[in-house]
Coordinates of C-alpha atoms and ligand atoms in Angstrom, one line a residue:
M1 CA 43.6 26.6 -9.9
S2 CA 42.6 27.3 -6.7
L3 CA 43.3 30.5 -4.9
T4 CA 41.6 32.4 -2.2
T5 CA 40.1 35.2 -4.0
Q6 CA 39.9 38.5 -2.0
T7 CA 37.0 40.6 -2.0
L8 CA 38.9 44.5 -1.7
S9 CA 37.4 47.3 -0.5
P10 CA 36.2 50.3 -2.7
D11 CA 38.8 52.8 -1.0
T12 CA 42.5 53.5 -0.9
D13 CA 43.5 50.3 0.8
G14 CA 41.4 48.4 -1.6
I15 CA 43.0 50.3 -4.9
A16 CA 46.6 50.0 -3.3
R17 CA 46.0 46.4 -2.7
A18 CA 44.8 45.7 -6.4
E19 CA 47.7 47.7 -7.7
R20 CA 49.9 45.6 -6.0
I21 CA 48.3 42.3 -7.4
L22 CA 48.6 43.8 -10.9
S23 CA 52.3 44.7 -10.3
D24 CA 53.1 41.0 -9.2
G25 CA 51.3 39.8 -12.5
G26 CA 48.2 38.7 -10.8
L27 CA 44.7 38.6 -11.6
V28 CA 42.0 41.4 -10.3
A29 CA 38.3 42.0 -11.2
F30 CA 37.2 45.6 -11.2
P31 CA 34.3 47.6 -11.8
T32 CA 33.8 49.7 -15.2
E33 CA 30.7 51.6 -16.0
T34 CA 29.7 49.0 -18.2
V35 CA 30.7 45.5 -16.5
Y36 CA 33.4 44.0 -14.3
G37 CA 36.8 43.4 -16.2
L38 CA 39.4 41.0 -15.5
G39 CA 42.4 43.1 -15.2
A40 CA 46.4 41.9 -15.7
D41 CA 49.1 43.7 -16.7
A42 CA 48.9 43.9 -20.2
R43 CA 52.9 44.2 -20.7
Q44 CA 53.2 40.7 -18.9
G45 CA 52.7 38.0 -20.9
K46 CA 52.7 35.5 -18.1
A47 CA 49.9 37.5 -16.5
V48 CA 47.8 38.0 -19.5
A49 CA 47.9 34.1 -20.2
R50 CA 46.5 33.9 -16.7
I51 CA 43.4 35.6 -18.0
F52 CA 42.8 33.1 -20.6
E53 CA 43.3 30.5 -18.2
A54 CA 40.9 31.7 -15.4
K55 CA 38.4 32.3 -18.0
G56 CA 38.7 29.1 -20.0
R57 CA 38.8 31.8 -22.9
P58 CA 39.9 30.4 -26.5
S59 CA 43.4 32.1 -26.7
F60 CA 42.8 33.5 -30.2
N61 CA 40.3 36.3 -28.7
P62 CA 41.9 39.7 -28.2
L63 CA 41.4 41.8 -25.2
I64 CA 40.6 45.3 -24.5
V65 CA 43.3 47.3 -23.4
H66 CA 42.5 49.7 -20.5
V67 CA 44.1 52.9 -19.9
A68 CA 43.7 56.0 -17.7
D69 CA 43.4 59.0 -20.5
L70 CA 43.6 59.8 -24.0
Q71 CA 47.5 60.5 -23.8
S72 CA 47.9 57.3 -22.2
A73 CA 46.4 55.4 -25.4
R74 CA 48.5 56.9 -28.0
A75 CA 51.6 55.3 -26.6
Y76 CA 50.0 52.0 -27.7
A77 CA 47.6 52.6 -30.6
K78 CA 48.1 55.2 -33.7
F79 CA 45.2 57.6 -33.7
N80 CA 43.7 59.2 -37.2
D81 CA 41.3 62.2 -37.1
D82 CA 38.1 59.9 -36.5
A83 CA 40.0 58.2 -33.6
L84 CA 40.7 61.5 -31.9
R85 CA 37.2 62.9 -32.3
L86 CA 35.7 59.6 -31.1
A87 CA 38.0 59.7 -28.3
I88 CA 37.6 63.4 -27.2
S89 CA 33.6 63.0 -27.4
F90 CA 33.5 60.0 -25.4
W91 CA 36.1 59.0 -23.3
P92 CA 35.8 58.2 -20.6
G93 CA 33.2 56.1 -21.4
P94 CA 31.8 53.1 -22.7
L95 CA 33.7 53.2 -26.2
T96 CA 36.4 50.8 -27.4
L97 CA 38.4 51.6 -30.8
V98 CA 40.3 49.2 -32.6
L99 CA 43.4 51.3 -34.0
P100 CA 46.6 50.1 -35.5
L101 CA 48.9 48.8 -32.8
R102 CA 52.2 50.9 -32.5
R103 CA 55.5 48.9 -33.0
D104 CA 57.1 50.2 -29.7
A105 CA 53.7 49.6 -27.7
G106 CA 55.6 47.2 -25.5
L107 CA 52.1 45.1 -25.0
S108 CA 52.3 41.4 -24.6
P109 CA 51.3 39.8 -28.2
L110 CA 48.6 37.9 -26.2
V111 CA 46.8 40.7 -25.7
T112 CA 46.1 41.5 -29.3
A113 CA 46.3 37.9 -30.3
G114 CA 49.2 38.5 -32.8
N115 CA 47.0 41.1 -34.7
P116 CA 48.4 44.3 -36.1
T117 CA 45.6 46.0 -34.4
V118 CA 44.9 46.8 -30.5
A119 CA 41.4 47.2 -29.1
I120 CA 41.7 50.3 -26.4
R121 CA 39.6 52.2 -24.0
V122 CA 39.2 54.9 -21.2
P123 CA 36.6 53.7 -18.6
A124 CA 34.5 56.2 -17.0
H125 CA 33.9 54.4 -13.6
P126 CA 35.5 56.3 -10.7
L127 CA 37.0 52.9 -9.1
A128 CA 38.7 52.2 -12.7
R129 CA 40.2 55.4 -13.1
S130 CA 41.7 55.5 -9.4
L131 CA 43.2 52.2 -10.2
L132 CA 44.5 53.1 -13.6
N133 CA 46.1 56.1 -12.5
A134 CA 47.7 54.2 -9.8
F135 CA 49.0 51.7 -11.8
A136 CA 50.0 54.0 -14.2
A137 CA 50.5 51.2 -16.9
P138 CA 48.1 49.4 -19.5
V139 CA 45.8 46.7 -18.1
A140 CA 44.0 44.0 -20.3
A141 CA 40.8 43.1 -19.3
P142 CA 38.0 41.3 -20.8
S143 CA 34.6 40.6 -18.9
A144 CA 35.2 39.0 -15.7
N145 CA 33.1 35.9 -16.3
P146 CA 34.1 32.3 -17.6
S147 CA 34.1 32.2 -21.2
G148 CA 30.8 32.0 -22.8
R149 CA 28.9 33.1 -19.9
I150 CA 26.9 36.3 -19.3
S151 CA 29.0 39.4 -18.2
P152 CA 29.1 40.3 -14.6
T153 CA 27.7 43.3 -13.4
Q154 CA 28.3 42.8 -9.5
A155 CA 31.2 41.7 -7.7
Q156 CA 28.9 38.6 -6.7
H157 CA 28.4 37.8 -10.3
V158 CA 32.6 37.7 -10.8
L159 CA 32.8 35.5 -7.4
S160 CA 30.2 33.0 -8.6
G161 CA 31.8 32.6 -11.6
L162 CA 35.8 32.7 -11.1
S163 CA 36.3 32.4 -7.3
G164 CA 39.2 30.5 -6.8
N165 CA 40.6 31.1 -10.2
I166 CA 41.6 34.8 -9.5
D167 CA 43.4 37.0 -6.9
A168 CA 40.8 39.5 -6.1
V169 CA 37.7 41.4 -6.8
L170 CA 37.5 45.0 -6.4
D171 CA 33.6 45.5 -5.2
G172 CA 32.2 48.7 -6.5
G173 CA 28.5 47.5 -6.1
P174 CA 26.2 47.3 -9.7
T175 CA 27.6 48.5 -12.8
E176 CA 25.6 51.7 -14.2
V177 CA 25.6 50.7 -18.0
G178 CA 25.1 47.2 -17.5
L179 CA 26.2 46.2 -21.2
E180 CA 29.6 46.0 -22.7
S181 CA 31.6 49.1 -24.5
T182 CA 30.5 49.7 -28.0
I183 CA 33.5 48.8 -30.3
I184 CA 34.3 50.4 -33.5
G185 CA 36.9 49.7 -35.8
L186 CA 39.1 52.4 -37.2
A187 CA 42.0 50.6 -38.9
G188 CA 39.5 50.8 -42.2
A189 CA 36.5 52.3 -42.5
P190 CA 34.7 53.1 -39.4
T191 CA 33.1 49.9 -38.5
L192 CA 30.6 48.9 -35.6
L193 CA 32.4 45.6 -34.4
R194 CA 29.6 45.3 -31.6
A195 CA 27.0 47.1 -30.4
G196 CA 27.2 48.2 -26.7
G197 CA 26.6 51.0 -24.1
L198 CA 27.2 53.7 -26.3
P199 CA 24.1 54.1 -28.9
A200 CA 25.8 53.9 -32.6
E201 CA 23.7 56.7 -33.7
E202 CA 25.5 58.9 -31.2
I203 CA 28.8 57.9 -32.9
E204 CA 27.5 58.1 -36.5
R205 CA 26.5 62.0 -35.3
C206 CA 29.9 62.7 -33.9
L207 CA 31.5 61.3 -37.1
D208 CA 28.8 62.5 -39.5
R209 CA 29.1 59.5 -41.5
A210 CA 27.2 55.9 -41.2
L211 CA 29.1 52.9 -39.7
E212 CA 29.8 50.1 -41.8
L213 CA 28.7 46.5 -40.4
P214 CA 31.5 43.7 -40.2
Q215 CA 31.4 41.4 -43.4
S216 CA 29.8 38.3 -42.5
G217 CA 32.5 35.6 -41.9
D218 CA 34.8 38.4 -41.1
I219 CA 36.4 37.7 -37.6
T220 CA 37.6 41.1 -36.8
A221 CA 35.5 40.8 -33.3
P222 CA 36.1 36.8 -32.8
G223 CA 34.3 37.2 -29.4
Q224 CA 31.5 37.8 -31.4
L225 CA 30.8 33.8 -32.2
A226 CA 27.3 33.4 -32.2
S227 CA 26.6 31.9 -29.1
H228 CA 28.9 34.0 -26.8
Y229 CA 26.8 35.5 -23.8
A230 CA 24.8 32.2 -23.2
P231 CA 23.0 31.9 -19.9
V232 CA 22.4 28.0 -18.8
A233 CA 18.6 28.3 -19.4
K234 CA 17.2 28.3 -22.9
L235 CA 15.4 31.4 -24.1
R236 CA 12.7 32.5 -26.5
L237 CA 12.9 36.1 -27.8
N238 CA 9.8 38.2 -28.8
A239 CA 7.3 36.6 -26.6
T240 CA 4.5 38.5 -25.7
T241 CA 3.1 36.2 -23.2
A242 CA 5.0 33.1 -21.2
K243 CA 3.9 29.5 -22.1
P244 CA 3.3 27.1 -19.3
G245 CA 6.8 26.2 -17.7
E246 CA 8.3 29.3 -18.8
R247 CA 9.4 32.4 -16.8
F248 CA 9.1 35.8 -18.4
L249 CA 11.7 38.4 -18.7
G250 CA 9.4 41.5 -19.5
F251 CA 10.0 45.1 -20.9
G252 CA 7.6 48.1 -20.5
A253 CA 3.9 47.1 -19.9
S254 CA 4.4 43.2 -20.3
V255 CA 2.1 41.2 -18.4
G256 CA 2.7 38.6 -15.8
A257 CA 6.5 39.1 -15.9
T258 CA 8.7 37.2 -13.4
L259 CA 11.2 40.0 -13.9
N260 CA 10.7 43.2 -15.8
L261 CA 13.8 45.0 -17.4
S262 CA 12.1 48.2 -17.3
P263 CA 8.6 48.6 -16.4
G264 CA 8.2 52.1 -17.8
G265 CA 10.0 51.4 -21.0
D266 CA 13.4 53.1 -20.3
L267 CA 16.2 51.2 -22.7
H268 CA 19.0 52.7 -20.2
E269 CA 17.5 51.1 -17.3
A270 CA 16.9 47.7 -19.4
A271 CA 20.2 47.8 -20.2
A272 CA 21.4 48.2 -16.6
N273 CA 19.5 45.4 -15.4
L274 CA 19.9 42.8 -18.7
F275 CA 22.5 40.7 -17.1
H276 CA 21.7 40.8 -13.5
H277 CA 18.3 39.9 -14.3
L278 CA 19.4 36.8 -16.5
H279 CA 21.8 35.8 -13.9
Q280 CA 18.9 36.0 -11.6
L281 CA 16.5 33.6 -13.7
D282 CA 19.4 31.3 -14.4
E283 CA 19.5 30.6 -10.6
E284 CA 16.4 28.2 -11.3
E285 CA 15.9 25.5 -14.2
G286 CA 13.7 26.0 -17.0
P287 CA 13.2 28.0 -20.4
I288 CA 13.0 32.0 -20.2
A289 CA 10.6 33.7 -22.4
V290 CA 11.7 37.4 -23.6
A291 CA 9.5 40.4 -24.3
P292 CA 10.1 42.1 -27.3
I293 CA 12.9 45.1 -27.1
P294 CA 12.7 48.3 -29.5
D295 CA 15.6 48.2 -31.9
K296 CA 17.0 51.5 -31.4
G297 CA 19.6 52.9 -29.5
L298 CA 20.8 50.9 -26.6
G299 CA 17.8 48.4 -27.9
R300 CA 20.2 47.3 -30.5
A301 CA 22.8 46.4 -28.1
I302 CA 20.2 44.6 -25.7
N303 CA 18.7 42.6 -28.6
D304 CA 22.4 41.7 -30.1
R305 CA 23.0 40.1 -26.6
L306 CA 19.8 38.3 -26.3
S307 CA 20.2 36.8 -29.9
R308 CA 23.4 35.6 -29.0
A309 CA 22.2 34.2 -25.7
A310 CA 19.3 32.7 -27.8
A311 CA 21.4 31.0 -30.3
P312 CA 22.1 27.1 -30.3
R313 CA 25.3 26.4 -28.4
P314 CA 28.2 24.9 -30.3
Ligands
TXA1 O1 32.6 46.9 -21.5 C1 33.5 46.2 -21.9 O2 34.2 46.4 -23.2 C2 34.5 45.4 -20.9 C3 35.0 46.2 -20.0 C4 35.4 45.0 -19.1 O3 35.9 46.8 -20.5 N1 35.1 44.3 -22.0 C5 34.7 43.4 -22.6 O4 35.9 42.3 -22.9 O5 33.6 43.0 -22.7 P1 35.6 41.1 -23.6 O6 36.8 40.4 -23.9 O7 34.4 40.2 -23.0 O8 35.0 41.6 -25.4 C6 36.2 42.4 -26.3 C7 35.9 42.1 -27.4 C8 35.9 40.6 -27.9 O9 34.8 40.2 -28.4 C9 37.3 40.8 -28.8 O10 37.1 39.8 -29.7 C10 37.0 42.2 -29.4 O11 36.7 43.2 -28.3 N2 38.7 42.8 -29.4 C11 39.7 42.8 -28.8 N3 40.8 43.4 -29.7 C12 40.5 43.4 -30.8 C13 40.8 43.6 -32.2 N4 42.4 44.0 -32.1 N5 40.2 43.8 -33.0 C14 39.0 43.2 -33.0 N6 38.2 43.1 -32.0 C15 39.0 42.9 -30.8
MG2 MG1 33.0 39.2 -22.4

């Protein structure tokens, strides 16, 4: 595949062009508050197939459907009381719900990879919202990176991974949250399928119950294969200092850090910087040592991404 990938401006003209590309069955990367997504019309099977082709993604991996609001979401998924409560509390925002698929949803089966459930979310980023409102139809979008690489938090990351494979990227600058959405399975008991930009504790408080964790070996979130968010470099976690030859990704008061996720020890700032710092460190060769990150709130999602990035490659 070799296309000329256009960079679209974050204005009415850029949105109109992006909308036209989606209608024509093309691929547009766009910013959400979490990471950049690679969007296609979720009703057009050929367009969705192009996502897998562009990312080099295993095709059994289902995609998140992005819509403008809860009312639109109800055309594709069945909402129970818990789902409604979470949607009302946290949408638009960094939360994806996996719900029973409606029979009359009209989505390409490639989006759900043939599953009887669909992952759905209402993003909060103003450009994503404008695009979804203009398009007025469901947009399937995985993170806009080649399969197995770290998620893009800037248009430049998208271009360095996918330029020539996609039609356009809508440039909205760096994303605010920097981590993918939290994914909650609600087809059965509420389950934390992926820790992400919305802390699990907030969801538990809203539902007034603890979230279950997926059974091991269960592939309800098949994208959660151990080595999924891999940078090219080798990572060594929970390091207090760097060994000779290592670059050091610090947190808080780390001494001698090449880059620091948050010198003040703020987990929101660390999440927003995580993928960008990994992308930057990955521009040079050699291993990376990473400081310990507290395992609470957004720290759980950061540690999840780091342990996947450090896992041995298949
Ligand atoms: O923040 C995000 O969620 C970003 C932005 C672009 O919205 N998207 C994103 O998509 O991270 P992706 O494709 O990189 O990750 C989606 C995850 C995958 O692990 C996939 O397997 C899981 O969601 N998923 C999708 N549909 C599912 C379903 N029906 N049941 C269980 N897991 C599902
Ligand atoms: Mg991804």
